[in-house]
């Protein structure tokens, strides 16, 4: 080949003297060979490691818990006198309580009839009559299950925290959207808020605000704020520069640019933020029952604690009903395109929005009056309730008897061949080997020494905190869940990307899975697998599936059409197309899916502490309920460290993800209860979504 | 008030660290790549000076990356120039405060954008009324005015539609209407038709020429299409690497390209369509007793002379009004055509 391009010989002779020698292109060693070498090294290291002193040595442990306990006693002694409490924490605590009580009060005084009709009317005006029916049915379900009061308590908590979340989140998002400095300042904060598992900040909040409404409210706020900020900022930054230039060239002031161009154009994204905030808030409000937040979470938690699975299921169904109503209505609302369709149609007649809103208000007020004056009944009438608890418990026994052979073998298999060997391996290796391994892996995927050192230090810190064994236990559960989850998700994602029909079939299931708060997943799995680590792992697998499936699908579908055409025109088989073109190009998206899967699995494995999965999650729950603040805080910090290490490493694996998700990204890790909207929408374009949403 | 409505004097736009230091230093003369290498700065616009008379159409022509879009944005400071003066009606825009600058943008100058820049969330009529809305006009009045302007661009019945329901050509008519609605003295066009199909582009160019005749605006028009520049421009500036290579009437540029670069550009231009009798004539002020085929105006293009010299052996007399300015014969026309082919 080279001779073809060689200049005539005379010139060649002249140049040969001066020109530097041609670079030698070495053929790189086959990646498989390199991988085998790596595997060999790892196997050897493990073999040696297992002969060394296992675990983390006692003498290096620092009792940090004592410090926290000291702080706790200081708080107990001073929370009536210290200005920090008198003028800051206590007023916040009291204000939250007052606000929450007032909201609960209003909701209760509206009576069940007023709430159902009001919810339906609101949904109807915002999102159409189908959503009105959905809202009415959803709320009726909560009443029929006999959980009206708890449901209203949960609703009040969601309303207040979402209200605050948007009140703070949208202005912050606008700020971050318009100023790079603000964005730089807020991003690490939001990353932190989304990386730190909810269980970790419950304890410090309990310390500052005590058990009860304020802690529930503030933890929910922390949990639910990031999507509101991020999606507002994303929307504002997504406004094309030409639009801003047009505004400027016609002499808009900054305020005019904001109100006439940026906000209207960012509206779909902001509305999506509202939807996400609502769902996050609901997810957290349920978890907050651990710190005595009132509501449906409490019903589930009590059921779980008393091993009354039927009771837990009752609460679980009510939560799902509320989740579906809130999600579908707010999502439909966010998609609603008023400019295209300035009227809403009810039974073939068109009404303007103003008329519809007026009707909604009148109907709601009428329902409240009827409820108060005619029925004189605040909560759903008791003679109309049907509890599923007893039949569910009966079914549980039947299932236990019928399927126990299957479920037991799955259970035993998981424990014997996956959970125990992995746990024993992690506990059998010396701590420095695991910490070093984490660092080495971090370096390998990122080539950044700083990240490697950081990951090693964080892992070592877990040992110093005295939580080594528990953390390794949790890690083993997470890894098993993740491996299973990915092994299922990637093939499904590939199948979904290659068949529109399969994608359509899968969609409702994935939507449903992403609507439910993590907490709820625990209920059905203990039906099948009783208590212990296995139901925790299974719940994690199920919970973590949807984002990995969707991101694999998305990644493959995002491969440019021209690239696929080029491959096909050279005669690639479907299989070659998949392995040589689509999967490599989908890599960033798939790796983001892996990151999401891991973080979501971790969150559920920890929550599974509630159903006997032990390890760090149980430690936190136990300490919370027994007021062991110091130890609980240490466990919380350990969870955070674990989450950060895992997150940073997997993020480094999929570095390009920022490109995928635009300037702000969706942040550190989404502790999204669901990941549905943003990336999937990008793929199909807004129009498609309107059509199939 | 000066005789020029827009006047740029030594305008620079340099991107990079401490851009001010470049101007006036010897580095300023370096070619782009060397400047970047040495200082880390990119000079997008370098030392541009030109004047535009009221009612004139001034076209800036250049390839992508030549800095023309940056230059047009410097005029209303959508991009802040690094140095130089921009006088609009004798007032230096560069030194103006925010308030006064906004005033100029609202009342004196309006712009038509390359990708139309319509706001997708507004109806067509609201898009056209955008500038008026920003000025603070009340709703009824601005809608009425916008509807009127939409009529003039031939989109009277589309006011209630949304931008994505219109074709590209129609969208740019909306962009044009939006600029016209402001009743500005000066209109800036940033490659307005480059995204359109050739036939639609020609329609739009005719539309601009028609409007120019009707409303007599001063126009500064950016394009990368030489034929468009020749068609629309009273004067053309050719821009390369941030600087003007040549300014002149279309004919001057075609007849006397300033350098290789410009010559290269105009190579494919059918000169017969651009060159006029004046450019190829042999100057003469009085009759020498010869007989002429007929009198022709001095701005007749060569294309139109052809049939005259083919059908007759006699030369043509070139007239500027009543005054004779020169003679054109068959040889002169043929030579012009031969040059065209070379």
mmCIF file with all atom_site columns, C-alpha atoms in Angstrom, chain B residues 3 80 155 175 224 262 289 311 315:
data_model
loop_
_atom_site.group_PDB
_atom_site.id
_atom_site.type_symbol
_atom_site.label_atom_id
_atom_site.label_alt_id
_atom_site.label_comp_id
_atom_site.label_asym_id
_atom_site.label_entity_id
_atom_site.label_seq_id
_atom_site.pdbx_PDB_ins_code
_atom_site.Cartn_x
_atom_site.Cartn_y
_atom_site.Cartn_z
_atom_site.occupancy
_atom_site.B_iso_or_equiv
_atom_site.pdbx_formal_charge
_atom_site.auth_seq_id
_atom_site.auth_comp_id
_atom_site.auth_asym_id
_atom_site.auth_atom_id
_atom_site.pdbx_PDB_model_num
ATOM 1 C CA . UNK B 1 3   ? -24.432 61.399 5.953   1.00 0.00 ? 3   UNK B CA 1
ATOM 2 C CA . UNK B 1 80  ? -19.505 42.914 22.301  1.00 0.00 ? 80  UNK B CA 1
ATOM 3 C CA . UNK B 1 155 ? -49.002 35.265 5.085   1.00 0.00 ? 155 UNK B CA 1
ATOM 4 C CA . UNK B 1 175 ? -38.864 36.313 10.403  1.00 0.00 ? 175 UNK B CA 1
ATOM 5 C CA . UNK B 1 224 ? -22.095 33.201 1.700   1.00 0.00 ? 224 UNK B CA 1
ATOM 6 C CA . UNK B 1 262 ? -11.590 37.425 -4.804  1.00 0.00 ? 262 UNK B CA 1
ATOM 7 C CA . UNK B 1 289 ? -18.326 61.589 -36.814 1.00 0.00 ? 289 UNK B CA 1
ATOM 8 C CA . UNK B 1 311 ? -26.866 42.051 -35.625 1.00 0.00 ? 311 UNK B CA 1
ATOM 9 C CA . UNK B 1 315 ? -20.455 50.337 -32.613 1.00 0.00 ? 315 UNK B CA 1
#
